[in-house]
PDB file of C-alpha atoms in Angstrom:
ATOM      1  CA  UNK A   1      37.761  28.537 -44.537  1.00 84.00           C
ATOM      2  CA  UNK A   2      38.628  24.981 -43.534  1.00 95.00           C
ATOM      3  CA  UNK A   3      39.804  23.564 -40.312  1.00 97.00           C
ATOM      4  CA  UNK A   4      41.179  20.667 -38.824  1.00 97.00           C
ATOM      5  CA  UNK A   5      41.807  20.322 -35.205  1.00 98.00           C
ATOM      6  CA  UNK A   6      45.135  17.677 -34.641  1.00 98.00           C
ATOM      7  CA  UNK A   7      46.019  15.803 -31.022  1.00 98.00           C
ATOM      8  CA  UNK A   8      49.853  15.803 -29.965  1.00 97.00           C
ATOM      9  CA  UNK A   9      51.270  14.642 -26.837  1.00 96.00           C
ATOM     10  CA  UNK A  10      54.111  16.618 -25.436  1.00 92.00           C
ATOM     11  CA  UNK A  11      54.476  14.860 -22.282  1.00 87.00           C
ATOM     12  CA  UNK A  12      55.666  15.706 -18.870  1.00 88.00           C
ATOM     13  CA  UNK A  13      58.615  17.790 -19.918  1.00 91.00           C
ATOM     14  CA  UNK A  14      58.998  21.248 -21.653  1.00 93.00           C
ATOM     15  CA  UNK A  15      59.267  20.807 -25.214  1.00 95.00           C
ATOM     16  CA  UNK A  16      59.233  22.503 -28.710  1.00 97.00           C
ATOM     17  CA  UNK A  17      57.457  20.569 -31.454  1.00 97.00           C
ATOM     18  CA  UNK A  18      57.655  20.889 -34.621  1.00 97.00           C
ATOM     19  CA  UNK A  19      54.265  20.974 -36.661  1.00 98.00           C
ATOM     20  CA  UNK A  20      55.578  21.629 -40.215  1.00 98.00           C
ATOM     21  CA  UNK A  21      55.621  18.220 -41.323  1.00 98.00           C
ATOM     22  CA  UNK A  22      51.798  18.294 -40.342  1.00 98.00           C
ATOM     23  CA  UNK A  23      51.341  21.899 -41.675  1.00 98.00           C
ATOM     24  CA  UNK A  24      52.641  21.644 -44.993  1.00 98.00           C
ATOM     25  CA  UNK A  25      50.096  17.959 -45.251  1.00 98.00           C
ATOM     26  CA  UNK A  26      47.265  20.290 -44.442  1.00 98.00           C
ATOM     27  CA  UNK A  27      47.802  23.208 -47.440  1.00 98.00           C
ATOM     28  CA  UNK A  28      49.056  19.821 -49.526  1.00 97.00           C
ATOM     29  CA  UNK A  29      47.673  21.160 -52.825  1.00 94.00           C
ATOM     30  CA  UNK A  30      45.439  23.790 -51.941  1.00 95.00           C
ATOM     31  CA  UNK A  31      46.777  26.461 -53.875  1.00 95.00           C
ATOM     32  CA  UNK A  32      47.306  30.471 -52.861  1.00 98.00           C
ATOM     33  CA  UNK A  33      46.940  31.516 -49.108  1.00 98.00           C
ATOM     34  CA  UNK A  34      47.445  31.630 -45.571  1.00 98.00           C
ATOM     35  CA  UNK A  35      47.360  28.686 -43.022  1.00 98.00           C
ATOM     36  CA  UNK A  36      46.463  29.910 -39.666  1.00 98.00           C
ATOM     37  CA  UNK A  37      48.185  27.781 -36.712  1.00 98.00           C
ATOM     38  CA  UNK A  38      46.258  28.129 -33.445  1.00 98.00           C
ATOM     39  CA  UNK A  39      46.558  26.227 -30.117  1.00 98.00           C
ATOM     40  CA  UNK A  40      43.326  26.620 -27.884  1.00 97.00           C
ATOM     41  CA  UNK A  41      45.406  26.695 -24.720  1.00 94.00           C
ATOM     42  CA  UNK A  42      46.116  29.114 -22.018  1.00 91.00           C
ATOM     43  CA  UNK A  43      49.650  28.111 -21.676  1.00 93.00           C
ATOM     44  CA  UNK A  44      51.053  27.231 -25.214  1.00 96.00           C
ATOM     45  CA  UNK A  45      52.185  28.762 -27.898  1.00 97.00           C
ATOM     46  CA  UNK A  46      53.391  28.632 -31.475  1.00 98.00           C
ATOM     47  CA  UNK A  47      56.841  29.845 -32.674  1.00 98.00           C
ATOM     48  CA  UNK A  48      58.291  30.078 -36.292  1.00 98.00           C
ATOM     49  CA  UNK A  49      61.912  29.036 -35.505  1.00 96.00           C
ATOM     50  CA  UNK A  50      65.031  26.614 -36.780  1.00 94.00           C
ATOM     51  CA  UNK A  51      65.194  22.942 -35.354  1.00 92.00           C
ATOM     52  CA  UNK A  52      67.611  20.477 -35.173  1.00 87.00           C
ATOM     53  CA  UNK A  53      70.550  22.889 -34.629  1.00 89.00           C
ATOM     54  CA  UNK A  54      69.714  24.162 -31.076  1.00 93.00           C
ATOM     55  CA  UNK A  55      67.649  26.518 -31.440  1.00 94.00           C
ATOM     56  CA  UNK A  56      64.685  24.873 -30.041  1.00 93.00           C
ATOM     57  CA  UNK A  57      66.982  24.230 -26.933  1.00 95.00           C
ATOM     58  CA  UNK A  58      68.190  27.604 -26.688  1.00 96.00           C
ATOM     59  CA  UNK A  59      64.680  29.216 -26.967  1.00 96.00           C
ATOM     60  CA  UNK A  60      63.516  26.692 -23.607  1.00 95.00           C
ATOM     61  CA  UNK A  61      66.587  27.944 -22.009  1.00 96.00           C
ATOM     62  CA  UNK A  62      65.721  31.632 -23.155  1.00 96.00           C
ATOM     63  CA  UNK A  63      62.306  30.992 -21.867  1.00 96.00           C
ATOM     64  CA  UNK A  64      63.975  29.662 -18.572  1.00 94.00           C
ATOM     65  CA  UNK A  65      65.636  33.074 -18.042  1.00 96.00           C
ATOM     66  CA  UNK A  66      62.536  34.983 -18.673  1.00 95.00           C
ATOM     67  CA  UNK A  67      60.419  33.090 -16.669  1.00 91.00           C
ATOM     68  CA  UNK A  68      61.612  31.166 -14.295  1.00 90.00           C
ATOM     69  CA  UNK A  69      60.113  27.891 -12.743  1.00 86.00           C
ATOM     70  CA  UNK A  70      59.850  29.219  -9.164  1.00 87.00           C
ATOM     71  CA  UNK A  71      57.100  30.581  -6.404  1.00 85.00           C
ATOM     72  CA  UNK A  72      57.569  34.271  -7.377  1.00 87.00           C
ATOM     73  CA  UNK A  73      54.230  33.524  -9.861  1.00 79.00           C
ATOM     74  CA  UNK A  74      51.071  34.446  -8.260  1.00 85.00           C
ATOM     75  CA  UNK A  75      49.194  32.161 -10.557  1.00 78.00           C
ATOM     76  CA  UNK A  76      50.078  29.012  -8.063  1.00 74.00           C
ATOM     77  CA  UNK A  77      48.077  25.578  -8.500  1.00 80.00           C
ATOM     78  CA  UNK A  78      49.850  22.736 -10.246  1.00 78.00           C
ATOM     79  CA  UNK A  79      53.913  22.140 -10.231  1.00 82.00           C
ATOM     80  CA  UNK A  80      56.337  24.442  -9.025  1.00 82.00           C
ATOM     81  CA  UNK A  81      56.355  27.805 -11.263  1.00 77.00           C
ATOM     82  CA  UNK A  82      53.099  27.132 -12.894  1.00 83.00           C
ATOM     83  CA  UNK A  83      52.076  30.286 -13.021  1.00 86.00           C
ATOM     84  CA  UNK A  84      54.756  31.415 -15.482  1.00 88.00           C
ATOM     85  CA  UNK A  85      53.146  28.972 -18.283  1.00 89.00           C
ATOM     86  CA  UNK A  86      49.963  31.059 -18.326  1.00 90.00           C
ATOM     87  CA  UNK A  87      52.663  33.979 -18.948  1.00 90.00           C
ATOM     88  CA  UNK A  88      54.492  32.277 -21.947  1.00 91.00           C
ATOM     89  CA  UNK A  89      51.824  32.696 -24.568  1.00 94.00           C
ATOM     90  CA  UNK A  90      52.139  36.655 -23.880  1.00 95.00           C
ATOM     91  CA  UNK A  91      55.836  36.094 -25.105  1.00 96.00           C
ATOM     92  CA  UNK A  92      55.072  33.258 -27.833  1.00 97.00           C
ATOM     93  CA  UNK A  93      51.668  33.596 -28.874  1.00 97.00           C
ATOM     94  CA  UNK A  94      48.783  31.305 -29.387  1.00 98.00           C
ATOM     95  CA  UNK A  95      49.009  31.398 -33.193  1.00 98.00           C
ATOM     96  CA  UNK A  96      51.231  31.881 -36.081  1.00 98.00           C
ATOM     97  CA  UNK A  97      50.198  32.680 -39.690  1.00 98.00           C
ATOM     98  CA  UNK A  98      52.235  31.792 -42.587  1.00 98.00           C
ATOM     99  CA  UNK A  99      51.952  32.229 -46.183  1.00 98.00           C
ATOM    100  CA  UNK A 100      50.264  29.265 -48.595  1.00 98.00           C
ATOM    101  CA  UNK A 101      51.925  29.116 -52.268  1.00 98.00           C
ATOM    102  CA  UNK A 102      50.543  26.666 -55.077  1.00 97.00           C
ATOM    103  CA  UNK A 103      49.772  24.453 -51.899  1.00 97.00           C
ATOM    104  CA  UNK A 104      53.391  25.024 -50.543  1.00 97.00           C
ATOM    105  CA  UNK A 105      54.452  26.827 -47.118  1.00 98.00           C
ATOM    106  CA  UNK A 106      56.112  29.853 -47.821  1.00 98.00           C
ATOM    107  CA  UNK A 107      58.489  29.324 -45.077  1.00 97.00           C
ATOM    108  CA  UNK A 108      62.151  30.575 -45.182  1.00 95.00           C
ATOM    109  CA  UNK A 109      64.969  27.532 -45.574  1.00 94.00           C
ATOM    110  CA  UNK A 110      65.445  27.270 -41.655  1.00 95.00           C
ATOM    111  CA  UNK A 111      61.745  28.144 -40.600  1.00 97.00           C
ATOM    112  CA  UNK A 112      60.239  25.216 -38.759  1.00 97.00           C
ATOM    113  CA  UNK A 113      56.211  26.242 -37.640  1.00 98.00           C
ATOM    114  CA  UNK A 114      56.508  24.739 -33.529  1.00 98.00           C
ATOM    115  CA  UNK A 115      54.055  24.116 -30.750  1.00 98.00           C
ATOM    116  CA  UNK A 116      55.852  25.469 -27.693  1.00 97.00           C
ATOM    117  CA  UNK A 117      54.811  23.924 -24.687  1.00 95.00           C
ATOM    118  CA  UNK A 118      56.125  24.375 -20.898  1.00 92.00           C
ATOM    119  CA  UNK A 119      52.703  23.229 -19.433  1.00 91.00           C
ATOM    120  CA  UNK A 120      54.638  19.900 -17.313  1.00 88.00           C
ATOM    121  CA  UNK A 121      51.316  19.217 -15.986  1.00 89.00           C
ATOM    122  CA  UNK A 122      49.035  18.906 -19.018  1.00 88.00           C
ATOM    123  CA  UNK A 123      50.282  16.504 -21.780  1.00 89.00           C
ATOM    124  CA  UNK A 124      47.883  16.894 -23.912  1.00 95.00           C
ATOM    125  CA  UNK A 125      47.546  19.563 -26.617  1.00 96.00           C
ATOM    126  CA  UNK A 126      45.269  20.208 -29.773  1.00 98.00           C
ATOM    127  CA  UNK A 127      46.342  22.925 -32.651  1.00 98.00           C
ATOM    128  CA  UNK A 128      43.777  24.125 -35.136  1.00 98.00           C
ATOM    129  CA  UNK A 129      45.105  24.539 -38.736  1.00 98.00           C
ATOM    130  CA  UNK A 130      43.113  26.533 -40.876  1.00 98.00           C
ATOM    131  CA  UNK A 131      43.154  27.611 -44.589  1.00 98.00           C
ATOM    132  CA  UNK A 132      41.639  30.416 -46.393  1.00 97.00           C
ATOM    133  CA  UNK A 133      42.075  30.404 -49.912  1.00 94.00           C
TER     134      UNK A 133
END
């Protein structure tokens, strides 16, 4: 297997990031298999969604709902509604696998491979691809 640990920033607001760009460099002529998309983070995760057409919004919003930023979390150092970050990666997991064609993603036409982020307080992230042929 071979891995490759990448750095983003995503800053001091909630945000969905899309990785496929960096994804698809990674299986870049590799041939048949299965990328593996991991954030080593208690309170991230990693979606397969669309971008671009408000999706990405509406899944923050959807995430809003679910888990609000309040003081009902007992989880309670950092910003307001902390807590509910280290709750997230229950809903949108750590990791995402996707299928690796002739050194292609097998992704559907709309699929977009996305860090998902709500941590405010840590802007710093690293995601692990890995590839096993």
């Amino acid at each position: 297997m071979d891995s490759e640990t990448r750095s983003y920033r995503t800053g001091s607001e909630e945000v969905v990031l899309d990785l496929t760009d960096d994804c698809a460099e990674f299986v870049s002529g590799r041939g048949d298999g299965q990328l593996f998309v991991f954030v080593p983070h208690a309170t991230a995760g990693i979606a397969i969604i669309e971008t671009g057409a408000g999706s990405d919004d509406d899944l923050l919003a959807a995430l809003g709902d679910l888990l609000p930023a309040d003081d009902r979390w007992r989880h309670r150092h950092g910003t307001r509604g902390h807590g509910r970050s280290h709750v997230m990666p229950a809903i949108v997991p750590p990791s995402a696998t996707v299928p690796v064609l002739g050194g292609r993603l097998a992704l559907g036409t709309w699929q977009s491979v996305c860090l998902v982020d709500l941590n405010v307080d840590n802007p710093d992230r690293e995601v692990r691809f890995s590839f096993l042929g």
